[in-house]
Every structure is written in structure tokens, then in C-alpha cells.
């Protein structure tokens, strides 16, 4: 599908107070009249009013099933749903030879590739390469595939500064490498990986490349054509969209050769008593009634981001991230993980003598939402030598004042638990 | 007392900062392990049963204040009791933490201190981690 033209953006730096007014959830006060400070954006983003309105408008004005109903509502729903494929292709700079498949999210997108592309393409003795900083969603499906096929899974080691060991990566690449699965931006370390360079080296040995863009699409301008990805996957709910709608972009020739993911309605061309033929891509991967409202609202979310401009969002978040790292690192006993020269807004840290779970519970009572745990990256936790970390992850609607509030709350927690 | 002070009562913080029955365990002595994937709590127990009596409970591991204090409190209050009684008490405490029964005011102060955790449903698993592990350790002792 040809991307539709991109709307003009102002090119102005963003006005954070004006943007915050678009997010009704940020206006509330919690735990006894404390302003809500939401710093768990890598887990899921908050939703602007435009997205909430898109959901409401769909359900109040044109709720109907897509692709089948030959009536006014059905036609409107189908048009709204299908138009989002073009919005997505434009937003991610997808080359024309690709196809946007709707899924529930990043995890389902990766499983779709592992279970449809994988069994035909990966044989005993082949290798899949992932990295030591993958989210479990870009690791476990490959472990399962490799076990089934008798293939080997190799993880590119993580350097002390949070970058990937590209020397080891190059050594791992052989003509038996079938796939390189790599995260664009780490959800723990924030590291922006050199995906284009990695993809070029992978293609040189004939391997395909899957890019987990769950943390990059909401944070920076992305261009699938430049990155040379074969599969590019992300979740709508981390980009301001609702839960339940995600994207698997795939090169058309690969998608066409892949068998269906699930059987059922929508994905068929013709059904006989004992067999069926498949619909064209992308429909053969979209069995059953899709998350119509959520897909339409994802389109609204991406248009909202385009209205601000991803360059402006990226520039603002970079400043905010540098501010947060500086403020946290100045606290006694606090160690910040991830020192890659190019990094995103996920700032993971450890407070000496204070378990992340206790910290996150304590700061929550001050109205501050951060994340504590292994962050779905247990191999990386082992590499860092910690059972769990605390993470503040930033978005374009956060402020330096909110980071100051977090830093003050950590100081109080250290005192409360007797380490201050 | 606000919710946070209820969650982290002085008695809990005392057990967290000065855990009882805690020592580095040799692998061969470990009778049960438990992990809470939610927050990365890791706990190991070494349980010695002598005849019908739980002679000693020792623990090590890494984790949040609730999980570590709870292991200390459990070890402190159940050591020396008959196995059958320990089994029954483990069931009672876990049920109370799940809100399936009332806390008994006759229970030790340490147990009652953990009541505040019920207000934070995600933390109930931290508070019961050691108790589930002790159950499993006794299962193993019973079958060997």
C-alpha cells in the first residue's frame, strides 16, 4: 500500500503544558491529593483525548464488523480500519514492497513470524541470533522455535556500557544464520542499537532481520526502509493507542510465502468441506473479527504524534532523559544502568540496600508511578548482576519537575528504610 | 497510620534490617526454593525435621522488605513446633493473607503485623513466599 502524504508539522519545540492538557488521566490526584506523576511509559503510554474520542466515535457512530457487512455502518468501519494501514506505513517509513498486518501487539507479532515464517525457514543445525538485552517477547518465541527445529539460538553479549558487542555479533553470523532478532531500543538500558548496520551484515550472509520496535516507534522518528528490516513489529498501546492493536510489518514476498497464523473467518478465500484456500495478505494473517475500534484509535494516536512531530518529541525526550540520569546519579547509593552514547527514555537504576519493589511501593504512595522488577529481561538482569531494577521511563508529556519529585521521593525512601 | 506505615510496620522493618534465622546456606542443605517473578524475590529454606518436630528453619536469598521480613518472622514463630501443627498454621496464615479467613488475634504479633500487606494485593505473594516454600519443604521431608 502506498503511504499517504505526511501532514506538515510546525517544526517548533514542543510545549509540554499544552500537551499535558490533551491527557485527561494526568489531571487527577492520587493517594490523598498528590499530583499523579506517571513515569512508567515504557510499559504503556497514556492516551490523548483524540484517541479516547476515536474509540467513542466508533462505538457511538459506526460500530460494525469489517469486510463483510454490506451496509452503511459496515462500509464506514471497513474504510476507517483499512485507512490505518496507510497511516502506519507512512509513520514508520515503510517501503512500498511491504504489508501491514494487524495483531494484538508486539508479542503477537513476533509469535506470528516465529510460527509462520519460522518452521519453513529454520532447519536443524541453523542458527537464530538474538541479543542479551531482548525483552522476553523477542526471546522466548525463538527459544521455542529453535527447540522445535533443532536449531541453535545465540545471544549477542551486552557490553558494560549497555551497547551490543558487535565483534561477537559478526563472529556469530554464518551462512547457517536464518534470522537476526534485535530490539531497536532497549526497554531496560535505553540503548539505541545500530539496527541498520546489523541488518546489512545479516543480509550479507542471507539472514532475515526482525526489529522489535516497541520502544523506538513511540520515542524517535523511524524509517523501516533505512533500517533495512524484513520484519518490523510494535505495539499501539505504547504509542498513545489503546491496548489490543499492534503491528507486524513484513516484506510482501516473505508474507506471501508464509502460511496463515490462525484459521477461521476472514482469513479464507474459499472453504470446501475438507480444506480451504487462503485470502490474500494481509488478511490471511487476520483470522476472526479484529480489534476494529483499537486499530482505528491507533491511527488517531499516530496522527496525534505526527501533529506534534517525532523530531520534536525525540529532542525533548533526549533532554529530559539526560536530566533524569544526571539527577539520579547525583543521589548517594544510586547506580544508573545503560550508558550507551545513543539512548532512549528508559532509565533503570539500583538504590543500594533498597529493593526495587519496596522503592516503587514507597514512591507510589507519593503519587509517583515507576516500574520495579526484572522488566521481562531476566537474561539481562543476570548480566547486570541484579535480581531486579527500578525504572523510570519518560514520555514527551513528562516534565523536569516530575523528575525532581521522583528524586525527592527516593531520598525519603532511603531514610524510611534506614539507609539514608 | 497511613497505608504505607501499615505495610511497613516497625516490626516488619525490624525483621528486615535484622533478620532472624538467616544465614548463607550450603546448596546441599536447601530443602526448598521460591521465586517471585513479579519483583525478583529469591528465597531458599533449609528445614530440619526431627521426628515430628520442625527443629530448625534457616533462610537466605535476596528480595524486598516484605518477603525477607516474612521469612524471618515465619522462622522465628514456627521453629520447634510439631510438623502437623506447622502444616495447619501455614494453611491458616496463607488463607488469611488471601482474605479467605480472619486473622486470629491470638496469633503472634509478627503475623498480625503482616495484615497490612492485604491492602496491597500485588504484595501478598511477597508476604507468603516463605510460607509456600516451607509447605513444599515439608512435602519433601514427608515423602523421603
XYZ file of C-alpha atoms in Angstrom:
564
model
C 0.000 0.000 0.000
C 1.338 3.427 -0.932
C 1.811 5.621 2.121
C -0.437 8.658 2.193
C 1.347 12.029 2.365
C 2.515 13.163 5.787
C 0.865 16.236 7.294
C 3.038 19.302 7.742
C 4.332 19.811 11.265
C 5.323 23.138 12.721
C 8.935 22.197 13.490
C 8.556 24.087 16.798
C 9.912 22.721 20.087
C 7.055 21.176 21.967
C 5.032 22.988 24.603
C 4.741 20.410 27.371
C 1.999 22.179 29.328
C -0.177 22.423 26.243
C 0.435 18.740 25.502
C -0.391 17.683 29.073
C -3.799 19.280 28.669
C -4.544 16.672 25.977
C -4.214 13.831 28.528
C -7.190 13.716 30.905
C -5.624 10.994 33.090
C -2.718 13.278 34.021
C -5.050 15.794 35.649
C -6.017 13.542 38.524
C -4.667 13.463 42.034
C -3.970 10.189 43.815
C -3.225 8.841 47.322
C -4.626 11.805 49.199
C -4.399 14.732 46.822
C -0.955 14.150 45.372
C -0.489 15.023 41.686
C -0.088 11.886 39.584
C 3.447 11.517 38.224
C 3.432 8.827 35.557
C 6.927 7.521 34.800
C 6.070 4.027 33.528
C 5.751 4.901 29.862
C 7.865 2.019 28.589
C 5.197 -0.313 29.993
C 2.332 1.576 28.411
C 1.717 5.161 27.423
C -1.185 7.359 28.443
C -3.830 8.199 25.865
C -4.579 11.649 24.481
C -8.191 12.821 24.240
C -8.059 12.379 20.442
C -7.592 8.617 20.915
C -10.341 8.339 23.519
C -12.607 10.313 21.152
C -11.790 7.987 18.253
C -12.910 4.990 20.346
C -16.075 6.743 21.483
C -16.943 7.944 17.999
C -16.526 4.450 16.572
C -18.823 2.910 19.172
C -21.400 5.700 19.094
C -21.499 6.275 15.339
C -20.255 3.384 13.220
C -19.700 0.173 15.160
C -19.992 -2.755 12.730
C -17.944 -5.719 11.594
C -15.415 -5.119 8.846
C -15.072 -6.614 5.350
C -18.424 -8.437 5.338
C -21.270 -6.120 6.186
C -22.792 -4.557 3.092
C -24.418 -1.666 4.877
C -23.644 1.916 5.841
C -22.035 1.148 9.198
C -20.034 -1.766 7.848
C -18.645 0.272 4.996
C -17.658 3.116 7.297
C -15.991 0.743 9.778
C -14.109 -1.044 6.989
C -12.911 2.222 5.483
C -11.746 3.512 8.898
C -9.983 0.254 9.729
C -8.253 -0.119 6.356
C -7.121 3.514 6.266
C -4.935 2.871 9.315
C -2.642 0.578 7.284
C -1.657 3.613 5.217
C -1.184 5.819 8.285
C 1.125 3.180 9.787
C 3.124 2.678 6.599
C 3.697 6.437 6.430
C 4.529 6.740 10.125
C 7.212 4.039 10.056
C 8.595 4.975 6.643
C 7.778 1.567 5.235
C 8.997 0.716 1.747
C 6.283 0.020 -0.813
C 7.041 -3.687 -1.049
C 5.655 -4.387 2.385
C 2.447 -5.246 4.150
C 0.949 -4.038 7.445
C -0.571 -6.915 9.410
C -2.668 -6.068 12.467
C -2.033 -8.062 15.633
C -2.739 -7.535 19.314
C 0.752 -6.196 19.936
C 4.484 -6.783 19.693
C 4.344 -10.190 21.370
C 1.711 -11.494 18.974
C 3.579 -10.024 16.007
C 6.776 -11.863 16.951
C 4.900 -15.096 17.575
C 3.235 -14.699 14.189
C 6.638 -14.579 12.493
C 8.080 -17.383 14.637
C 5.153 -19.691 13.909
C 4.524 -18.954 10.243
C 7.840 -17.897 8.736
C 9.902 -19.964 11.199
C 9.076 -23.647 10.617
C 9.659 -23.465 6.842
C 12.807 -21.407 7.054
C 14.648 -22.790 10.073
C 16.092 -26.298 9.862
C 18.152 -28.478 12.207
C 21.637 -27.013 12.557
C 20.584 -23.493 11.565
C 21.144 -20.521 13.854
C 18.972 -17.684 15.069
C 20.716 -14.703 16.631
C 19.045 -12.555 19.271
C 20.718 -10.337 21.852
C 21.330 -10.344 25.595
C 19.072 -7.332 26.031
C 15.892 -8.675 24.428
C 12.529 -8.450 26.133
C 11.215 -11.976 26.783
C 8.776 -11.432 23.919
C 11.682 -11.315 21.447
C 13.453 -14.249 23.061
C 11.044 -16.949 24.200
C 9.328 -17.397 20.768
C 12.795 -18.006 19.258
C 13.731 -20.418 22.047
C 10.542 -22.346 21.286
C 11.195 -22.341 17.534
C 14.826 -23.436 17.946
C 13.809 -26.273 20.276
C 11.202 -27.476 17.804
C 13.517 -27.296 14.816
C 16.768 -28.416 16.444
C 18.318 -25.033 15.679
C 20.744 -23.017 17.803
C 19.962 -19.705 19.454
C 22.870 -17.346 20.088
C 22.632 -14.142 22.118
C 24.881 -11.202 21.262
C 26.593 -10.200 24.545
C 25.961 -6.811 26.134
C 28.994 -4.599 26.862
C 29.424 -2.847 30.221
C 28.198 0.456 28.776
C 24.960 -1.160 27.590
C 25.854 -1.414 23.914
C 25.963 -4.675 21.960
C 29.223 -6.492 21.313
C 29.247 -6.133 17.536
C 32.508 -8.053 17.176
C 30.839 -11.109 18.700
C 27.775 -10.463 16.535
C 29.853 -10.550 13.369
C 31.527 -13.764 14.530
C 28.140 -15.397 15.149
C 26.917 -14.635 11.609
C 27.386 -17.570 9.245
C 25.622 -18.903 6.177
C 23.541 -21.011 8.600
C 22.139 -17.895 10.282
C 18.486 -17.672 9.292
C 17.326 -14.743 11.373
C 18.605 -11.866 13.487
C 16.030 -10.701 16.058
C 17.044 -7.447 17.697
C 15.409 -4.746 19.747
C 15.695 -1.260 18.282
C 15.669 0.412 21.712
C 16.202 -1.496 24.970
C 13.313 -1.337 27.458
C 15.835 -1.623 30.330
C 19.031 0.150 29.262
C 17.543 2.592 26.778
C 20.280 1.644 24.297
C 19.502 2.516 20.663
C 21.015 -0.371 18.713
C 22.702 0.093 15.310
C 19.964 -1.830 13.557
C 20.800 -0.710 10.021
C 24.421 -1.805 10.333
C 23.361 -5.110 11.916
C 20.776 -5.688 9.175
C 23.318 -5.059 6.425
C 25.721 -7.581 7.955
C 22.885 -10.105 8.368
C 21.732 -9.685 4.785
C 25.296 -10.223 3.592
C 25.071 -13.824 4.867
C 21.496 -14.282 3.660
C 19.771 -13.936 7.032
C 16.496 -12.101 7.633
C 16.103 -9.374 10.251
C 13.277 -8.803 12.694
C 13.308 -5.469 14.523
C 11.412 -5.164 17.814
C 10.436 -1.513 17.632
C 8.141 -1.468 20.675
C 10.313 1.145 22.407
C 11.517 3.095 19.367
C 8.302 3.906 17.489
C 6.919 5.964 20.419
C 10.232 7.724 21.004
C 12.022 8.658 17.802
C 11.453 9.058 14.067
C 11.792 5.595 12.485
C 12.236 4.588 8.880
C 11.908 0.909 8.025
C 13.399 1.447 4.590
C 16.559 2.990 6.086
C 16.796 0.297 8.750
C 16.535 -2.414 6.058
C 14.309 -4.547 8.297
C 12.476 -7.582 6.912
C 10.013 -7.669 9.806
C 9.248 -4.607 11.913
C 6.959 -5.038 14.915
C 5.494 -2.744 17.574
C 2.564 -2.208 19.932
C -0.030 0.516 19.560
C -0.577 0.939 23.293
C 2.966 2.233 23.846
C 2.371 4.951 21.207
C -0.723 6.511 22.760
C -3.111 3.992 21.199
C -5.395 1.572 23.021
C -4.363 -1.904 24.115
C -5.273 -4.693 21.713
C -3.851 -3.273 18.483
C -0.307 -3.867 17.286
C 1.588 -4.121 14.050
C 3.653 -6.676 12.191
C 5.106 -5.067 9.087
C 6.635 -7.652 6.743
C 8.205 -7.668 3.309
C 5.473 -8.710 0.903
C 7.389 -11.584 -0.691
C 8.032 -13.092 2.752
C 4.459 -12.607 3.899
C 3.095 -14.164 0.741
C 5.231 -17.274 1.214
C 4.224 -17.660 4.866
C 1.316 -19.953 5.801
C -1.598 -18.493 7.812
C -1.183 -17.871 11.535
C -4.638 -18.913 12.766
C -7.544 -20.495 10.929
C -11.059 -19.106 10.931
C -13.228 -16.462 9.366
C -11.742 -13.536 7.455
C -8.523 -15.364 6.530
C -10.049 -17.619 3.855
C -10.669 -17.323 0.159
C -12.846 -20.410 -0.325
C -13.795 -23.107 2.182
C -14.541 -26.634 0.987
C -15.772 -29.440 3.241
C -12.294 -30.739 3.933
C -9.921 -27.900 3.098
C -9.752 -24.201 2.372
C -7.707 -21.735 0.394
C -6.289 -18.609 1.937
C -7.142 -14.979 1.478
C -4.503 -12.568 0.196
C -2.030 -10.911 2.542
C -2.522 -9.309 4.998
C -5.955 -10.890 5.538
C -4.699 -14.455 5.734
C -2.975 -13.455 8.988
C -6.022 -11.741 10.483
C -8.427 -14.548 11.387
C -11.609 -13.587 13.190
C -13.035 -10.187 13.962
C -10.090 -7.874 14.585
C -9.835 -5.140 17.252
C -11.566 -2.680 14.934
C -12.024 0.197 17.374
C -8.494 -0.187 18.714
C -6.945 -0.175 15.242
C -8.905 2.937 14.285
C -7.838 4.652 17.525
C -4.226 3.619 16.868
C -4.492 5.571 13.632
C -5.663 8.578 15.672
C -2.710 8.113 18.064
C -0.131 8.120 15.282
C -1.737 11.190 13.711
C -1.581 12.876 17.125
C 2.165 12.136 17.338
C 2.649 13.405 13.789
C 0.852 16.604 14.772
C 3.491 17.265 17.446
C 6.280 15.909 15.258
C 8.503 12.947 16.130
C 11.634 15.089 15.762
C 10.347 17.474 18.426
C 9.301 14.564 20.673
C 12.706 12.948 20.286
C 14.610 16.163 21.023
C 12.501 16.881 24.112
C 12.806 13.336 25.478
C 16.556 13.351 24.996
C 16.860 16.468 27.153
C 14.525 15.004 29.748
C 16.454 11.722 29.825
C 19.794 13.476 30.311
C 18.237 15.499 33.147
C 16.875 12.332 34.813
C 20.151 10.428 34.538
C 22.082 13.372 35.984
C 19.655 13.885 38.878
C 19.515 10.169 39.785
C 23.264 9.637 39.510
C 23.867 12.505 41.970
C 21.939 10.666 44.701
C 24.206 8.705 47.074
C 23.899 4.943 46.602
C 22.140 5.198 43.242
C 23.571 3.431 40.213
C 22.083 4.114 36.762
C 22.283 1.332 34.164
C 22.853 1.943 30.479
C 25.492 4.401 29.319
C 25.199 3.936 25.574
C 26.044 7.100 23.624
C 22.636 6.953 21.947
C 19.816 6.040 24.304
C 16.093 6.371 24.828
C 13.991 7.353 27.800
C 14.063 4.125 29.826
C 16.224 4.886 32.871
C 16.836 1.813 35.042
C 18.619 2.170 38.348
C 19.503 0.480 41.589
C 19.431 2.031 45.056
C 21.946 0.407 47.416
C 20.252 -1.588 50.165
C 16.761 -0.867 48.916
C 14.824 -3.470 46.950
C 13.162 -2.059 43.810
C 9.794 -3.370 44.924
C 9.947 -1.526 48.220
C 11.111 1.616 46.452
C 8.349 1.535 43.877
C 5.732 0.922 46.582
C 7.092 3.831 48.602
C 7.201 6.339 45.754
C 3.757 5.194 44.604
C 2.387 6.463 47.896
C 3.821 9.851 46.918
C 1.829 9.627 43.671
C 4.765 8.544 41.500
C 4.432 5.540 39.184
C 7.693 3.783 38.340
C 8.339 0.143 37.478
C 10.212 -2.401 39.569
C 11.215 -5.924 38.662
C 13.121 -7.828 36.030
C 11.314 -5.853 33.305
C 10.754 -9.042 31.272
C 14.501 -9.262 30.681
C 15.835 -11.933 33.037
C 18.968 -12.718 30.981
C 19.882 -9.024 31.100
C 19.272 -8.904 34.884
C 21.802 -11.738 35.264
C 24.255 -9.799 33.091
C 23.792 -6.724 35.307
C 24.152 -8.912 38.399
C 20.869 -7.823 39.995
C 17.607 -9.715 40.616
C 15.573 -6.657 39.680
C 15.859 -2.956 38.942
C 13.759 0.159 39.317
C 12.894 2.012 36.130
C 11.628 5.471 35.373
C 10.641 5.674 31.717
C 9.890 9.039 30.231
C 7.479 10.398 27.657
C 7.043 13.723 25.917
C 4.356 14.760 28.435
C 6.689 14.393 31.439
C 8.452 17.385 32.987
C 11.707 18.074 34.833
C 9.525 18.915 37.863
C 8.249 15.329 37.858
C 11.803 14.013 37.840
C 12.625 16.293 40.789
C 9.630 14.784 42.607
C 10.970 11.275 41.985
C 14.436 12.191 43.213
C 12.984 13.714 46.413
C 10.841 10.608 46.985
C 13.848 8.285 46.598
C 15.696 10.329 49.230
C 12.747 9.919 51.611
C 12.574 6.180 50.900
C 16.262 5.783 51.740
C 15.590 7.441 55.068
C 12.435 5.359 55.730
C 14.173 2.048 55.101
C 17.136 3.143 57.166
C 19.768 3.625 54.512
C 19.618 7.406 54.192
C -1.443 5.161 60.484
C -1.398 5.602 56.709
C -1.346 2.688 54.285
C 2.406 2.770 53.846
C 3.051 2.668 57.594
C 0.648 -0.259 57.851
C 2.505 -2.072 55.094
C 5.907 -1.433 56.600
C 5.160 -1.654 60.321
C 8.077 -1.214 62.693
C 8.089 -4.928 63.483
C 8.433 -5.733 59.758
C 11.227 -3.218 59.256
C 12.939 -4.619 62.352
C 12.892 -8.148 60.908
C 14.026 -6.798 57.524
C 17.003 -4.939 58.983
C 17.903 -7.663 61.490
C 16.596 -10.921 60.071
C 16.385 -13.899 62.432
C 17.409 -17.419 61.398
C 19.102 -16.002 58.312
C 22.444 -17.397 57.200
C 24.197 -18.262 53.946
C 23.073 -21.799 53.119
C 25.126 -24.544 51.508
C 23.386 -25.892 48.404
C 23.173 -29.379 49.926
C 21.131 -28.078 52.885
C 18.499 -26.288 50.827
C 15.129 -28.000 51.120
C 13.033 -25.571 49.078
C 13.454 -22.557 46.848
C 10.923 -19.932 45.916
C 10.901 -17.120 43.427
C 8.513 -14.278 42.919
C 8.923 -13.313 39.284
C 6.945 -10.128 39.842
C 9.671 -8.409 41.821
C 12.572 -10.815 41.556
C 12.438 -12.082 45.151
C 14.561 -15.162 45.670
C 14.357 -17.240 48.804
C 15.891 -20.518 49.936
C 14.979 -22.517 53.020
C 16.869 -25.186 54.925
C 14.455 -27.087 57.150
C 15.415 -29.755 59.649
C 12.740 -32.105 60.939
C 13.488 -34.275 63.925
C 10.849 -36.952 64.430
C 7.601 -34.998 64.435
C 9.149 -31.663 65.240
C 10.370 -28.831 62.991
C 13.774 -28.497 64.642
C 15.129 -25.546 62.653
C 14.272 -23.251 59.755
C 17.011 -21.194 58.146
C 16.740 -18.946 55.105
C 18.783 -16.918 52.667
C 18.111 -15.047 49.448
C 17.523 -11.595 48.082
C 14.301 -9.729 47.977
C 12.030 -6.958 49.107
C 11.490 -5.993 52.731
C 8.168 -7.843 52.905
C 9.457 -11.168 51.571
C 12.612 -11.128 53.685
C 10.921 -9.958 56.884
C 8.174 -12.510 56.389
C 10.727 -15.343 56.088
C 12.368 -14.155 59.298
C 9.049 -13.902 61.138
C 7.911 -17.295 59.950
C 11.160 -18.968 61.019
C 11.009 -17.243 64.410
C 7.436 -18.274 65.166
C 7.283 -21.817 63.779
C 10.619 -23.296 64.858
C 10.213 -26.031 67.450
C 6.569 -26.781 66.703
C 5.198 -30.222 65.700
C 5.050 -30.779 61.925
C 1.269 -31.293 61.903
C 0.706 -28.020 63.740
C 3.091 -26.155 61.426
C 1.186 -27.502 58.433
C -2.125 -26.317 59.823
C -0.741 -22.894 60.736
C 0.799 -22.422 57.283
C -2.606 -23.107 55.740
C -4.330 -20.722 58.150
C -1.877 -17.887 57.554
C -1.931 -18.212 53.752
C -5.746 -18.324 53.796
C -5.855 -15.207 55.967
C -3.493 -13.359 53.606
C -5.790 -14.320 50.738
C -8.741 -12.958 52.698
C -10.304 -16.409 52.883
C -10.449 -16.233 56.682
C -9.986 -13.738 59.502
C -6.694 -13.048 61.188
C -6.820 -14.570 64.674
C -5.985 -12.037 67.360
C -4.306 -14.843 69.292
C -1.685 -15.223 66.561
C 1.839 -13.910 67.179
C 2.363 -10.150 66.730
C 4.655 -10.882 63.787
C 1.818 -12.472 61.854
C -0.632 -9.720 62.705
C 1.920 -7.170 61.537
C 1.717 -8.672 58.058
C -2.038 -7.915 57.859
C -1.296 -4.501 56.365
C 0.036 -6.214 53.249
C -3.510 -7.310 52.331
C -4.263 -3.747 51.237
C -1.651 -4.184 48.501
C -2.823 -7.285 46.616
C 0.319 -7.459 44.453
C 2.446 -7.768 47.591
C 0.555 -10.711 49.120
C 2.785 -13.014 47.113
C 5.857 -11.426 48.731
C 4.386 -11.984 52.199
C 3.512 -15.657 51.574
C 6.598 -16.640 49.550
C 8.420 -18.236 52.508
C 5.265 -19.917 53.767
C 4.633 -21.669 50.448
C 8.290 -22.705 50.369
C 8.049 -24.204 53.868
C 4.997 -26.175 52.766
C 6.968 -27.608 49.870
C 9.963 -28.361 52.075
C 7.714 -30.326 54.440
C 6.142 -32.159 51.464
C 9.622 -33.330 50.517
C 10.535 -34.323 54.067
C 7.288 -36.279 54.313
C 7.942 -38.217 51.135
C 11.573 -39.064 51.836
